[in-house]
Amino acid sequence: MRPIRHAMSFLAVFVFAAGFAGSALADPNCNHCLALYDNCMARPGSHETQCIREHNQCAGPINCPVMPE
């Protein structure tokens, strides 16, 4: 039962990320905010909550989708 639950969790995260990326692709300015998030996550010692906060600070003022914190 546990492998099925793990697979479903992975699928849910993948669908959320794909939907978020798809909505961000509609506006080139949103791509910039998504790149900020990706660069933040690539830094050694980065924390996802800080990267999400950086993304949301960029995305909010230009009406791009924000990530849940």
mmCIF file with all atom_site columns, C-alpha atoms in Angstrom:
data_model
loop_
_atom_site.group_PDB
_atom_site.id
_atom_site.type_symbol
_atom_site.label_atom_id
_atom_site.label_alt_id
_atom_site.label_comp_id
_atom_site.label_asym_id
_atom_site.label_entity_id
_atom_site.label_seq_id
_atom_site.pdbx_PDB_ins_code
_atom_site.Cartn_x
_atom_site.Cartn_y
_atom_site.Cartn_z
_atom_site.occupancy
_atom_site.B_iso_or_equiv
_atom_site.pdbx_formal_charge
_atom_site.auth_seq_id
_atom_site.auth_comp_id
_atom_site.auth_asym_id
_atom_site.auth_atom_id
_atom_site.pdbx_PDB_model_num
ATOM 1  C CA . MET A 1 1  ? 0.000  0.000  0.000   1.00 0.00 ? 1  MET A CA 1
ATOM 2  C CA . ARG A 1 2  ? 2.857  2.393  0.783   1.00 0.00 ? 2  ARG A CA 1
ATOM 3  C CA . PRO A 1 3  ? 4.353  2.398  -2.779  1.00 0.00 ? 3  PRO A CA 1
ATOM 4  C CA . ILE A 1 4  ? 0.967  3.367  -4.218  1.00 0.00 ? 4  ILE A CA 1
ATOM 5  C CA . ARG A 1 5  ? 0.617  6.249  -1.759  1.00 0.00 ? 5  ARG A CA 1
ATOM 6  C CA . HIS A 1 6  ? 4.152  7.429  -2.621  1.00 0.00 ? 6  HIS A CA 1
ATOM 7  C CA . ALA A 1 7  ? 3.403  7.273  -6.354  1.00 0.00 ? 7  ALA A CA 1
ATOM 8  C CA . MET A 1 8  ? 0.158  9.203  -5.923  1.00 0.00 ? 8  MET A CA 1
ATOM 9  C CA . SER A 1 9  ? 1.936  11.891 -3.872  1.00 0.00 ? 9  SER A CA 1
ATOM 10 C CA . PHE A 1 10 ? 4.600  12.223 -6.550  1.00 0.00 ? 10 PHE A CA 1
ATOM 11 C CA . LEU A 1 11 ? 1.929  12.448 -9.231  1.00 0.00 ? 11 LEU A CA 1
ATOM 12 C CA . ALA A 1 12 ? 0.053  15.163 -7.337  1.00 0.00 ? 12 ALA A CA 1
ATOM 13 C CA . VAL A 1 13 ? 3.228  17.235 -6.939  1.00 0.00 ? 13 VAL A CA 1
ATOM 14 C CA . PHE A 1 14 ? 4.100  16.750 -10.613 1.00 0.00 ? 14 PHE A CA 1
ATOM 15 C CA . VAL A 1 15 ? 0.620  17.826 -11.777 1.00 0.00 ? 15 VAL A CA 1
ATOM 16 C CA . PHE A 1 16 ? 0.753  20.922 -9.545  1.00 0.00 ? 16 PHE A CA 1
ATOM 17 C CA . ALA A 1 17 ? 4.208  21.874 -10.826 1.00 0.00 ? 17 ALA A CA 1
ATOM 18 C CA . ALA A 1 18 ? 3.234  21.303 -14.463 1.00 0.00 ? 18 ALA A CA 1
ATOM 19 C CA . GLY A 1 19 ? 0.114  23.425 -14.060 1.00 0.00 ? 19 GLY A CA 1
ATOM 20 C CA . PHE A 1 20 ? 2.052  26.168 -12.331 1.00 0.00 ? 20 PHE A CA 1
ATOM 21 C CA . ALA A 1 21 ? 4.769  26.172 -14.996 1.00 0.00 ? 21 ALA A CA 1
ATOM 22 C CA . GLY A 1 22 ? 2.164  26.150 -17.763 1.00 0.00 ? 22 GLY A CA 1
ATOM 23 C CA . SER A 1 23 ? 0.399  29.186 -16.342 1.00 0.00 ? 23 SER A CA 1
ATOM 24 C CA . ALA A 1 24 ? 3.717  30.975 -15.896 1.00 0.00 ? 24 ALA A CA 1
ATOM 25 C CA . LEU A 1 25 ? 4.636  30.347 -19.522 1.00 0.00 ? 25 LEU A CA 1
ATOM 26 C CA . ALA A 1 26 ? 1.724  32.489 -20.655 1.00 0.00 ? 26 ALA A CA 1
ATOM 27 C CA . ASP A 1 27 ? 3.591  35.679 -19.680 1.00 0.00 ? 27 ASP A CA 1
ATOM 28 C CA . PRO A 1 28 ? 7.331  36.180 -20.304 1.00 0.00 ? 28 PRO A CA 1
ATOM 29 C CA . ASN A 1 29 ? 7.597  38.291 -17.123 1.00 0.00 ? 29 ASN A CA 1
ATOM 30 C CA . CYS A 1 30 ? 6.397  35.287 -15.125 1.00 0.00 ? 30 CYS A CA 1
ATOM 31 C CA . ASN A 1 31 ? 9.266  33.249 -16.565 1.00 0.00 ? 31 ASN A CA 1
ATOM 32 C CA . HIS A 1 32 ? 11.677 35.657 -14.926 1.00 0.00 ? 32 HIS A CA 1
ATOM 33 C CA . CYS A 1 33 ? 10.125 34.975 -11.525 1.00 0.00 ? 33 CYS A CA 1
ATOM 34 C CA . LEU A 1 34 ? 10.228 31.224 -12.115 1.00 0.00 ? 34 LEU A CA 1
ATOM 35 C CA . ALA A 1 35 ? 13.916 31.531 -13.074 1.00 0.00 ? 35 ALA A CA 1
ATOM 36 C CA . LEU A 1 36 ? 14.549 33.314 -9.773  1.00 0.00 ? 36 LEU A CA 1
ATOM 37 C CA . TYR A 1 37 ? 13.014 30.352 -7.959  1.00 0.00 ? 37 TYR A CA 1
ATOM 38 C CA . ASP A 1 38 ? 15.044 27.826 -9.976  1.00 0.00 ? 38 ASP A CA 1
ATOM 39 C CA . ASN A 1 39 ? 18.295 29.726 -9.360  1.00 0.00 ? 39 ASN A CA 1
ATOM 40 C CA . CYS A 1 40 ? 17.538 29.993 -5.670  1.00 0.00 ? 40 CYS A CA 1
ATOM 41 C CA . MET A 1 41 ? 16.886 26.247 -5.402  1.00 0.00 ? 41 MET A CA 1
ATOM 42 C CA . ALA A 1 42 ? 20.178 25.529 -7.199  1.00 0.00 ? 42 ALA A CA 1
ATOM 43 C CA . ARG A 1 43 ? 22.205 27.467 -4.615  1.00 0.00 ? 43 ARG A CA 1
ATOM 44 C CA . PRO A 1 44 ? 23.929 25.324 -1.972  1.00 0.00 ? 44 PRO A CA 1
ATOM 45 C CA . GLY A 1 45 ? 22.166 25.458 1.367   1.00 0.00 ? 45 GLY A CA 1
ATOM 46 C CA . SER A 1 46 ? 19.008 27.067 -0.003  1.00 0.00 ? 46 SER A CA 1
ATOM 47 C CA . HIS A 1 47 ? 15.656 26.473 1.656   1.00 0.00 ? 47 HIS A CA 1
ATOM 48 C CA . GLU A 1 48 ? 12.516 25.982 -0.390  1.00 0.00 ? 48 GLU A CA 1
ATOM 49 C CA . THR A 1 49 ? 10.466 28.392 1.728   1.00 0.00 ? 49 THR A CA 1
ATOM 50 C CA . GLN A 1 50 ? 12.962 31.201 1.101   1.00 0.00 ? 50 GLN A CA 1
ATOM 51 C CA . CYS A 1 51 ? 12.973 30.462 -2.645  1.00 0.00 ? 51 CYS A CA 1
ATOM 52 C CA . ILE A 1 52 ? 9.172  30.460 -2.738  1.00 0.00 ? 52 ILE A CA 1
ATOM 53 C CA . ARG A 1 53 ? 9.164  33.779 -0.883  1.00 0.00 ? 53 ARG A CA 1
ATOM 54 C CA . GLU A 1 54 ? 11.600 35.281 -3.436  1.00 0.00 ? 54 GLU A CA 1
ATOM 55 C CA . HIS A 1 55 ? 9.427  34.016 -6.278  1.00 0.00 ? 55 HIS A CA 1
ATOM 56 C CA . ASN A 1 56 ? 6.240  35.384 -4.749  1.00 0.00 ? 56 ASN A CA 1
ATOM 57 C CA . GLN A 1 57 ? 7.828  38.789 -4.148  1.00 0.00 ? 57 GLN A CA 1
ATOM 58 C CA . CYS A 1 58 ? 8.609  38.909 -7.861  1.00 0.00 ? 58 CYS A CA 1
ATOM 59 C CA . ALA A 1 59 ? 5.325  37.401 -9.085  1.00 0.00 ? 59 ALA A CA 1
ATOM 60 C CA . GLY A 1 60 ? 2.792  39.217 -6.914  1.00 0.00 ? 60 GLY A CA 1
ATOM 61 C CA . PRO A 1 61 ? 3.309  42.779 -8.170  1.00 0.00 ? 61 PRO A CA 1
ATOM 62 C CA . ILE A 1 62 ? 3.142  41.733 -11.846 1.00 0.00 ? 62 ILE A CA 1
ATOM 63 C CA . ASN A 1 63 ? 0.024  39.552 -11.412 1.00 0.00 ? 63 ASN A CA 1
ATOM 64 C CA . CYS A 1 64 ? 1.713  36.211 -12.000 1.00 0.00 ? 64 CYS A CA 1
ATOM 65 C CA . PRO A 1 65 ? 0.614  33.069 -10.142 1.00 0.00 ? 65 PRO A CA 1
ATOM 66 C CA . VAL A 1 66 ? 2.200  32.782 -6.704  1.00 0.00 ? 66 VAL A CA 1
ATOM 67 C CA . MET A 1 67 ? 3.404  29.561 -5.098  1.00 0.00 ? 67 MET A CA 1
ATOM 68 C CA . PRO A 1 68 ? 1.798  28.377 -1.859  1.00 0.00 ? 68 PRO A CA 1
ATOM 69 C CA . GLU A 1 69 ? 4.137  28.855 1.125   1.00 0.00 ? 69 GLU A CA 1
#
